[in-house]
Short mmCIF file of C-alpha atoms and ligand atoms in Angstrom, two decimals:
data_model
loop_
_atom_site.label_atom_id
_atom_site.label_comp_id
_atom_site.label_asym_id
_atom_site.label_seq_id
_atom_site.Cartn_x
_atom_site.Cartn_y
_atom_site.Cartn_z
CA UNK A 725 179.07 90.11 -1.94
CA UNK A 726 182.44 88.56 -2.58
CA UNK A 727 183.72 86.75 -5.62
CA UNK A 728 186.53 84.55 -4.37
CA UNK A 729 189.83 83.73 -5.96
CA UNK A 730 191.64 87.07 -6.14
CA UNK A 731 195.13 87.56 -4.85
CA UNK A 732 195.47 90.65 -2.63
CA UNK A 733 198.37 92.95 -3.36
CA UNK A 734 199.33 96.56 -2.73
CA UNK A 735 199.20 99.02 0.13
CA UNK A 736 196.43 99.81 2.55
CA UNK A 737 196.21 102.61 5.12
CA UNK A 738 195.13 101.49 8.55
CA UNK A 739 192.72 103.62 10.61
CA UNK A 740 192.90 104.63 14.26
CA UNK A 741 192.22 101.98 16.90
CA UNK A 742 188.57 101.59 17.84
CA UNK A 743 189.47 100.20 21.25
CA UNK A 744 191.72 103.17 22.03
CA UNK A 745 189.33 105.77 20.61
CA UNK A 746 186.33 104.58 22.65
CA UNK A 747 187.84 105.07 26.14
CA UNK A 748 189.59 108.26 25.01
CA UNK A 749 186.28 109.72 23.81
CA UNK A 750 184.84 108.85 27.24
CA UNK A 751 187.82 110.59 28.88
CA UNK A 752 186.52 113.89 27.47
CA UNK A 753 184.04 113.78 30.39
CA UNK A 754 186.95 114.34 32.80
CA UNK A 755 187.56 117.94 31.76
CA UNK A 756 185.62 121.17 31.10
CA UNK A 757 188.08 122.05 28.31
CA UNK A 758 188.20 120.93 24.70
CA UNK A 759 189.64 117.52 23.86
CA UNK A 760 190.75 117.42 20.22
CA UNK A 761 191.26 113.94 18.81
CA UNK A 762 192.80 113.00 15.49
CA UNK A 763 192.95 109.66 13.67
CA UNK A 764 189.54 108.67 15.04
CA UNK A 765 188.24 105.78 12.89
CA UNK A 766 184.94 106.18 11.03
CA UNK A 767 183.00 103.38 12.66
CA UNK A 768 179.51 102.85 13.94
CA UNK A 769 180.82 102.15 17.48
CA UNK A 770 182.48 105.58 17.44
CA UNK A 771 179.22 107.18 16.30
CA UNK A 772 177.44 105.39 19.14
CA UNK A 773 179.92 106.74 21.72
CA UNK A 774 179.60 110.25 20.23
CA UNK A 775 175.83 109.99 20.45
CA UNK A 776 176.07 108.86 24.05
CA UNK A 777 178.34 111.81 24.95
CA UNK A 778 176.11 114.27 23.08
CA UNK A 779 173.10 112.81 24.93
CA UNK A 780 174.85 113.63 28.22
CA UNK A 781 175.12 117.24 27.04
CA UNK A 782 178.68 117.26 25.71
CA UNK A 783 179.42 119.14 22.50
CA UNK A 784 180.70 116.73 19.88
CA UNK A 785 182.01 118.11 16.64
CA UNK A 786 183.09 115.33 14.31
CA UNK A 787 184.73 115.99 10.95
CA UNK A 788 186.30 113.19 9.00
CA UNK A 789 188.87 111.63 11.38
CA UNK A 790 188.97 114.53 13.86
CA UNK A 791 186.59 114.87 16.78
CA UNK A 792 186.45 117.92 19.06
CA UNK A 793 184.70 117.32 22.36
CA UNK A 794 183.65 119.63 25.14
CA UNK A 795 181.95 118.36 28.28
CA UNK A 796 181.80 121.65 30.20
CA UNK A 797 178.04 121.63 30.72
CA UNK A 798 176.51 118.18 31.00
CA UNK A 799 172.73 118.12 31.13
CA UNK A 800 172.30 114.63 32.56
CA UNK A 801 174.48 112.01 34.25
CA UNK A 802 172.50 109.08 32.90
CA UNK A 803 173.62 106.77 30.06
CA UNK A 804 170.38 105.20 28.79
CA UNK A 805 169.71 101.54 28.01
CA UNK A 806 168.92 102.22 24.33
CA UNK A 807 172.50 103.22 23.59
CA UNK A 808 174.33 101.02 26.08
CA UNK A 809 172.63 97.86 24.80
CA UNK A 810 174.07 98.46 21.32
CA UNK A 811 177.63 98.86 22.59
CA UNK A 812 179.05 97.46 25.80
CA UNK A 813 181.94 99.93 25.81
CA UNK A 814 179.36 102.55 26.89
CA UNK A 815 180.18 101.44 30.45
CA UNK A 816 183.41 103.44 30.02
CA UNK A 817 181.53 106.66 30.82
CA UNK A 818 180.86 105.41 34.36
CA UNK A 819 184.29 106.09 35.89
CA UNK A 820 184.80 109.55 34.33
CA UNK A 821 181.30 110.84 35.20
CA UNK A 822 181.51 109.60 38.76
CA UNK A 823 184.99 111.06 39.22
CA UNK A 824 184.09 114.52 37.95
CA UNK A 825 180.50 114.89 39.17
CA UNK A 826 180.29 112.56 42.17
CA UNK A 827 177.47 110.60 40.60
CA UNK A 828 176.59 108.56 37.53
CA UNK A 829 173.84 106.29 36.31
CA UNK A 830 174.73 103.90 33.49
CA UNK A 831 172.59 101.12 32.11
CA UNK A 832 174.03 97.68 32.86
CA UNK A 833 175.26 96.37 29.49
CA UNK A 834 174.03 92.79 29.89
CA UNK A 835 175.41 89.87 27.93
CA UNK A 836 176.43 89.85 24.32
CA UNK A 837 176.90 87.37 21.53
CA UNK A 838 180.40 86.31 22.57
CA UNK A 839 179.68 85.74 26.26
CA UNK A 840 178.28 86.99 29.55
CA UNK A 841 180.80 89.83 29.97
CA UNK A 842 179.92 91.12 33.44
CA UNK A 843 181.21 94.47 34.79
CA UNK A 844 181.61 93.36 38.40
CA UNK A 845 185.30 94.33 38.46
CA UNK A 846 184.52 97.90 37.37
CA UNK A 847 182.02 98.11 40.23
CA UNK A 848 184.28 96.46 42.78
CA UNK A 849 187.07 98.93 41.97
CA UNK A 850 184.84 101.99 42.27
CA UNK A 851 183.54 100.67 45.61
CA UNK A 852 187.10 100.27 46.81
CA UNK A 853 187.59 103.95 45.93
CA UNK A 854 184.77 104.84 48.32
CA UNK A 855 181.80 105.06 45.95
CA UNK A 856 178.42 103.72 46.86
CA UNK A 857 177.42 101.55 43.91
CA UNK A 858 174.21 99.60 43.50
CA UNK A 859 172.07 98.17 40.72
CA UNK A 860 168.49 99.37 40.34
CA UNK A 861 166.07 98.81 37.44
CA UNK A 862 168.90 97.58 35.22
CA UNK A 863 171.13 100.56 35.91
CA UNK A 864 174.43 100.88 37.76
CA UNK A 865 174.03 103.82 40.08
CA UNK A 866 177.21 105.21 41.61
CA UNK A 867 177.65 108.09 44.05
CA UNK A 868 180.36 109.53 46.21
CA UNK A 869 183.63 111.33 46.34
CA UNK A 870 186.42 109.07 45.12
CA UNK A 871 189.54 108.37 47.17
CA UNK A 872 192.68 106.62 46.06
CA UNK A 873 192.76 102.87 46.76
CA UNK A 874 194.77 99.71 46.22
CA UNK A 875 192.77 97.59 43.77
CA UNK A 876 193.55 94.07 42.58
CA UNK A 877 191.12 92.86 39.91
CA UNK A 878 190.15 89.17 39.91
CA UNK A 879 191.09 88.84 36.25
CA UNK A 880 192.80 90.98 33.67
CA UNK A 881 190.13 93.28 32.27
CA UNK A 882 190.78 95.89 29.60
CA UNK A 883 187.61 97.93 30.14
CA UNK A 884 187.87 97.59 33.92
CA UNK A 885 191.45 98.86 33.94
CA UNK A 886 190.43 101.80 31.73
CA UNK A 887 187.37 102.76 33.75
CA UNK A 888 189.27 102.64 37.05
CA UNK A 889 192.31 104.44 35.65
CA UNK A 890 190.09 107.28 34.40
CA UNK A 891 188.21 107.47 37.71
CA UNK A 892 191.48 107.55 39.68
CA UNK A 893 192.84 110.57 37.78
CA UNK A 894 190.49 112.84 39.76
CA UNK A 895 190.33 110.84 43.02
CA UNK A 896 191.88 112.21 46.17
CA UNK A 897 195.29 110.58 46.72
CA UNK A 898 197.01 107.64 45.12
CA UNK A 899 195.45 104.61 43.43
CA UNK A 900 197.34 101.44 42.62
CA UNK A 901 195.77 99.10 40.05
CA UNK A 902 197.20 95.60 40.24
CA UNK A 903 196.65 92.86 37.67
CA UNK A 904 196.05 95.70 35.21
CA UNK A 905 195.53 95.06 31.50
CA UNK A 906 198.67 95.79 29.45
CA UNK A 907 197.01 96.27 26.06
CA UNK A 908 198.46 99.04 23.85
CA UNK A 909 195.03 100.71 23.95
CA UNK A 910 195.32 101.03 27.76
CA UNK A 911 198.70 102.71 27.23
CA UNK A 912 197.20 105.02 24.60
CA UNK A 913 194.44 106.06 27.00
CA UNK A 914 197.04 106.68 29.74
CA UNK A 915 199.11 108.82 27.35
CA UNK A 916 196.07 110.92 26.46
CA UNK A 917 195.18 111.33 30.15
CA UNK A 918 198.78 112.36 30.88
CA UNK A 919 198.49 114.96 28.08
CA UNK A 920 195.38 116.21 29.93
CA UNK A 921 197.40 116.65 33.13
CA UNK A 922 196.88 113.28 34.83
CA UNK A 923 199.68 111.68 36.86
CA UNK A 924 199.96 108.07 35.76
CA UNK A 925 202.89 105.67 35.95
CA UNK A 926 203.23 102.07 34.83
CA UNK A 927 200.62 101.85 32.03
CA UNK A 928 201.61 98.86 29.90
CA UNK A 929 202.75 96.92 33.00
CA UNK A 930 200.57 94.91 35.41
CA UNK A 931 200.77 97.67 38.05
CA UNK A 932 199.51 101.17 37.27
CA UNK A 933 199.89 104.01 39.77
CA UNK A 934 197.70 107.08 39.53
CA UNK A 935 198.15 110.14 41.72
CA UNK A 936 194.86 112.04 41.72
CA UNK A 937 194.81 115.70 40.68
CA UNK A 938 192.03 118.28 41.34
CA UNK A 939 191.21 118.77 37.65
CA UNK A 940 192.30 117.86 34.13
CA UNK A 941 192.70 120.25 31.22
CA UNK A 942 192.17 120.01 27.47
CA UNK A 943 194.56 118.35 25.05
CA UNK A 944 195.09 117.47 21.42
CA UNK A 945 195.83 113.81 20.81
CA UNK A 946 196.39 111.34 17.94
CA UNK A 947 194.76 107.93 18.39
CA UNK A 948 197.01 104.86 18.08
CA UNK A 949 196.66 102.80 14.84
CA UNK A 950 194.32 99.80 14.95
CA UNK A 951 196.37 96.63 15.39
CA UNK A 952 193.38 94.37 14.82
CA UNK A 953 192.44 95.99 11.51
CA UNK A 954 196.09 95.78 10.43
CA UNK A 955 196.36 92.16 11.55
CA UNK A 956 193.21 91.25 9.64
CA UNK A 957 194.60 92.58 6.35
CA UNK A 958 197.91 90.78 6.93
CA UNK A 959 196.13 87.47 7.51
CA UNK A 960 194.05 88.08 4.37
CA UNK A 961 197.31 88.64 2.46
CA UNK A 962 198.58 85.17 3.41
CA UNK A 963 195.23 83.50 2.81
CA UNK A 964 195.09 84.81 -0.77
CA UNK A 965 198.81 84.06 -1.34
CA UNK A 966 199.27 87.78 -1.84
CA UNK A 967 201.63 90.60 -0.98
CA UNK A 968 200.17 93.38 1.19
CA UNK A 969 201.72 96.30 3.01
CA UNK A 970 199.73 97.93 5.79
CA UNK A 971 200.77 101.53 6.44
CA UNK A 972 200.19 103.97 9.35
CA UNK A 973 200.59 101.13 11.85
CA UNK A 974 202.53 100.67 15.11
CA UNK A 975 204.40 97.41 14.30
CA UNK A 976 205.35 96.59 17.90
CA UNK A 977 201.70 96.35 18.89
CA UNK A 978 201.58 93.39 16.47
CA UNK A 979 204.67 91.43 17.56
CA UNK A 980 202.84 88.20 18.40
CA UNK A 981 200.65 88.45 15.30
CA UNK A 982 203.77 88.86 13.12
CA UNK A 983 205.31 85.79 14.83
CA UNK A 984 202.23 83.72 13.97
CA UNK A 985 202.21 84.99 10.38
CA UNK A 986 205.86 83.89 10.06
CA UNK A 987 204.99 80.53 11.57
CA UNK A 988 202.30 80.24 8.88
CA UNK A 989 205.05 80.61 6.28
CA UNK A 990 204.68 84.31 5.54
CA UNK A 991 207.63 86.57 4.77
CA UNK A 992 207.13 89.48 7.15
CA UNK A 993 209.07 92.73 7.04
CA UNK A 994 208.39 95.95 8.89
CA UNK A 995 209.63 99.52 9.26
CA UNK A 996 208.73 102.38 11.57
CA UNK A 997 205.07 102.53 10.56
CA UNK A 998 204.47 99.74 8.05
CA UNK A 999 204.36 95.95 7.84
CA UNK A 1000 204.57 93.87 4.66
CA UNK A 1001 203.30 90.29 4.51
CA UNK A 1002 203.74 88.02 1.50
CA UNK A 1003 203.71 84.37 0.63
CA UNK A 1004 203.80 82.46 -2.65
CA UNK A 1005 202.44 79.13 -1.48
CA UNK A 1006 199.64 77.78 0.65
CA UNK A 1007 200.07 78.90 4.30
CA UNK A 1008 200.72 76.39 7.10
CA UNK A 1009 198.20 75.87 9.90
CA UNK A 1010 199.14 77.45 13.26
CA UNK A 1011 198.15 76.80 16.87
CA UNK A 1012 196.61 79.76 18.67
CA UNK A 1013 195.76 80.33 22.33
CA UNK A 1014 194.13 83.64 23.20
CA UNK A 1015 195.40 85.39 26.34
CA UNK A 1016 195.63 88.98 27.60
CA UNK A 1017 198.32 91.19 26.03
CA UNK A 1018 201.22 90.64 25.33
CA UNK A 1019 199.82 87.22 24.41
CA UNK A 1020 197.75 86.41 21.37
CA UNK A 1021 194.67 88.72 21.13
CA UNK A 1022 191.19 87.21 21.22
CA UNK A 1023 190.19 89.84 18.65
CA UNK A 1024 192.44 88.06 16.07
CA UNK A 1025 191.22 84.54 16.84
CA UNK A 1026 188.48 84.29 14.20
CA UNK A 1027 190.75 85.61 11.45
CA UNK A 1028 193.50 83.04 12.17
CA UNK A 1029 190.84 80.35 12.30
CA UNK A 1030 189.83 81.39 8.76
CA UNK A 1031 193.49 81.09 7.73
CA UNK A 1032 193.74 77.60 9.22
CA UNK A 1033 190.65 76.58 7.21
CA UNK A 1034 192.62 76.74 3.96
CA UNK A 1035 196.12 76.07 5.33
CA UNK A 1036 198.27 72.97 5.03
CA UNK A 1037 197.96 70.79 8.15
CA UNK A 1038 195.97 71.04 11.36
CA UNK A 1039 195.85 73.93 13.82
CA UNK A 1040 194.33 74.08 17.31
CA UNK A 1041 192.62 77.34 18.23
CA UNK A 1042 191.93 77.79 21.95
CA UNK A 1043 189.82 80.68 23.24
CA UNK A 1044 190.41 81.49 26.90
CA UNK A 1045 188.96 85.03 27.21
CA UNK A 1046 185.34 84.70 26.07
CA UNK A 1047 183.23 81.59 26.59
CA UNK A 1048 181.21 81.77 23.39
CA UNK A 1049 183.53 83.08 20.73
CA UNK A 1050 183.28 80.32 18.12
CA UNK A 1051 180.12 81.44 16.40
CA UNK A 1052 181.99 81.79 13.11
CA UNK A 1053 182.62 78.00 13.14
CA UNK A 1054 179.25 76.87 11.71
CA UNK A 1055 179.45 79.62 9.09
CA UNK A 1056 182.99 78.62 8.04
CA UNK A 1057 181.75 75.04 7.86
CA UNK A 1058 179.12 76.20 5.35
CA UNK A 1059 182.05 77.13 3.09
CA UNK A 1060 183.40 73.60 3.45
CA UNK A 1061 185.85 74.11 6.32
CA UNK A 1062 186.87 71.09 8.40
CA UNK A 1063 186.53 72.20 12.04
CA UNK A 1064 185.61 70.28 15.16
CA UNK A 1065 185.03 72.05 18.45
CA UNK A 1066 186.06 70.41 21.72
CA UNK A 1067 185.13 72.74 24.58
CA UNK A 1068 187.21 75.90 24.26
CA UNK A 1069 189.33 74.48 21.45
CA UNK A 1070 188.57 74.29 17.76
CA UNK A 1071 190.63 71.81 15.77
CA UNK A 1072 190.91 73.00 12.20
CA UNK A 1073 192.27 70.84 9.40
CA UNK A 1074 192.93 72.88 6.30
CA UNK A 1075 191.21 71.97 3.06
CA UNK A 1076 192.51 72.78 -0.42
CA UNK A 1077 189.48 74.77 -1.39
CA UNK A 1078 186.42 76.38 0.14
CA UNK A 1079 183.30 76.98 -1.91
CA UNK A 1080 181.25 80.18 -1.76
CA UNK A 1081 177.97 80.28 0.15
CA UNK A 1082 175.53 82.64 1.86
CA UNK A 1083 176.80 83.47 5.34
CA UNK A 1084 175.58 85.29 8.42
CA UNK A 1085 177.85 87.52 10.49
CA UNK A 1086 177.35 87.07 14.22
CA UNK A 1087 179.79 89.47 15.83
CA UNK A 1088 182.44 91.96 14.88
CA UNK A 1089 185.57 89.85 14.42
CA UNK A 1090 183.60 86.82 13.24
CA UNK A 1091 182.25 88.93 10.39
CA UNK A 1092 185.79 89.82 9.29
CA UNK A 1093 186.78 86.15 9.29
CA UNK A 1094 183.83 85.30 7.05
CA UNK A 1095 184.69 88.01 4.54
CA UNK A 1096 188.30 86.78 4.51
CA UNK A 1097 187.26 83.16 4.00
CA UNK A 1098 184.92 84.29 1.20
CA UNK A 1099 187.93 85.90 -0.52
CA UNK A 1100 189.46 82.46 -1.03
CA UNK A 1101 186.25 80.46 -1.60
CA UNK A 1102 185.43 79.56 -5.18
CA UNK A 1103 182.47 81.42 -6.65
CA UNK A 1104 180.30 83.98 -4.91
CA UNK A 1105 179.58 84.38 -1.21
CA UNK A 1106 177.15 86.81 0.37
CA UNK A 1107 177.84 87.83 3.96
CA UNK A 1108 174.72 89.15 5.66
CA UNK A 1109 174.41 91.39 8.75
CA UNK A 1110 177.59 93.29 8.01
CA UNK A 1111 176.54 96.01 10.44
CA UNK A 1112 178.76 93.96 12.76
CA UNK A 1113 181.68 94.63 10.41
CA UNK A 1114 180.95 98.37 10.30
CA UNK A 1115 181.25 98.53 14.08
CA UNK A 1116 184.98 97.92 13.88
CA UNK A 1117 186.29 98.14 10.29
CA UNK A 1118 186.49 101.46 8.50
CA UNK A 1119 185.15 100.76 4.97
CA UNK A 1120 186.61 97.27 4.80
CA UNK A 1121 185.11 96.56 1.38
CA UNK A 1122 186.73 99.66 -0.14
CA UNK A 1123 190.12 98.83 1.35
CA UNK A 1124 189.89 95.23 0.12
CA UNK A 1125 188.84 96.38 -3.39
CA UNK A 1126 191.87 98.65 -3.44
CA UNK A 1127 193.98 95.52 -2.89
CA UNK A 1128 192.31 93.72 -5.79
CA UNK A 1129 189.44 91.88 -4.11
CA UNK A 1130 186.18 91.52 -5.97
CA UNK A 1131 183.85 92.72 -3.25
CA UNK A 1132 180.88 95.03 -3.14
CA UNK A 1133 178.40 96.26 -0.56
CA UNK A 1134 174.85 95.47 -1.57
CA UNK A 1135 171.84 96.88 0.21
C1 UD1 B 425 187.98 94.74 25.42
C2 UD1 B 425 187.89 95.04 23.95
C3 UD1 B 425 187.51 93.79 23.17
C4 UD1 B 425 188.46 92.65 23.50
C5 UD1 B 425 188.58 92.45 25.01
C6 UD1 B 425 189.64 91.44 25.39
C7 UD1 B 425 187.24 97.37 23.93
C8 UD1 B 425 186.19 98.39 23.65
N1 UD1 B 425 186.91 96.08 23.75
O1 UD1 B 425 186.69 94.35 25.85
O2 UD1 B 425 187.56 94.11 21.77
O3 UD1 B 425 187.99 91.47 22.90
O4 UD1 B 425 188.93 93.70 25.64
O5 UD1 B 425 190.86 91.80 24.88
O6 UD1 B 425 188.36 97.71 24.28
N2 UD1 B 425 185.22 90.32 32.93
C9 UD1 B 425 184.53 90.06 34.10
N3 UD1 B 425 184.18 91.11 34.92
C10 UD1 B 425 184.47 92.39 34.61
C11 UD1 B 425 185.17 92.66 33.41
C12 UD1 B 425 185.54 91.61 32.59
O7 UD1 B 425 184.24 88.90 34.41
O8 UD1 B 425 184.11 93.30 35.39
C13 UD1 B 425 185.63 89.19 32.04
C14 UD1 B 425 184.91 89.25 30.69
O9 UD1 B 425 183.63 88.63 30.74
C15 UD1 B 425 185.90 88.51 29.82
C16 UD1 B 425 187.26 88.91 30.39
O10 UD1 B 425 186.99 89.34 31.72
O11 UD1 B 425 185.73 87.14 29.93
C17 UD1 B 425 187.98 90.01 29.64
O12 UD1 B 425 187.11 91.09 29.44
P1 UD1 B 425 187.63 92.58 29.24
O13 UD1 B 425 189.10 92.60 29.12
O14 UD1 B 425 187.01 93.44 30.29
O15 UD1 B 425 186.99 92.96 27.83
P2 UD1 B 425 186.35 94.33 27.40
O16 UD1 B 425 187.03 95.47 28.07
O17 UD1 B 425 184.87 94.22 27.52
#
């Protein structure tokens, strides 16, 4: 429940990156030793991954933001539908299990709210590495001893790159991944794997080379800060004409987001691990086109759309990664936003004021955009189904209250 009209100001500590933590948790399956992870965000998606790993027989000891994992004795190599259907990133256990045990059975994730999201590229890559992979009763079943291969994915896929990179660490010989995703979370996973003894070169570029090793060992690793959480608070700062500093961040993972915030009229400063965003007037609308990293991230699209809703002028928001990622549009319209959708582009003309309403969250980033729009809408808004928000934001309502928002979680 949000009472709009407050200006956000102050400092907020950003948590570890969900999208780096998820594959890194899955990487624990690659070794019989302990993997000790720090700065793991407290999110429901992380709890789901921990539950999945524990269900496979791994020991998972989670305390605050530290998780200690040990996958020495797995009891099953099957990731069941019940867990996978709640979180598509569960597919990330496929590559590691197959690489270490020579077999794996993982429920096929199916579609999700933002689009079809197939995993054909993960499968194609594992087949190229010599695995026999087929689909039976809704499960991906993979078997075989992996060998290094030259793999070119049809499109840039973050999860595909991560799954194949993990699988290749224990394959026999050298694997080259071309058209690889360059996201900072891919680099973070590679750095953790390297700390575990993997031989990986080129992570962060479109070509990653992995020289397989017979086994990986344990490691202690700090998860990268969450650039999407940080970006969301910075956008909220401009929307409320506020002054917010996000701390414990990696500023260079947010270069393009900072550029867009400047374009919107924000004064943006940053140091080694902080970014400050402020503005003392209404922001200006910006044009956005989502593309793979280092371009503008699809996970920030909904939040910038919310900014455009109350900005001066008109902004065009084009989504090129997911085919159905405008589900926040009808909800923003309920607040009085002026948005028209033409195919993959939403044309948003800013209005001077939004007015509070009851809203329904539809997916993770959409839910953040609704909360942010509610912060600037007059009167009270209630955002329902915030379990979507809890998947990817660590106590967002507490962090926003700290910055002066009038927001509370109601049951
Ligand atoms: C990851 C992120 C997600 C982000 C997305 C794009 C995690 C846990 N999630 O999702 O937050 O929005 O990257 O930056 O890191 N595709 C195929 N076949 C495949 C794989 C992907 O067609 O085998 C398509 C997808 O449907 C989508 C596009 O490729 O249209 C990009 O997907 P991908 O990069 O794989 O996204 P995820 O890894 O699922």
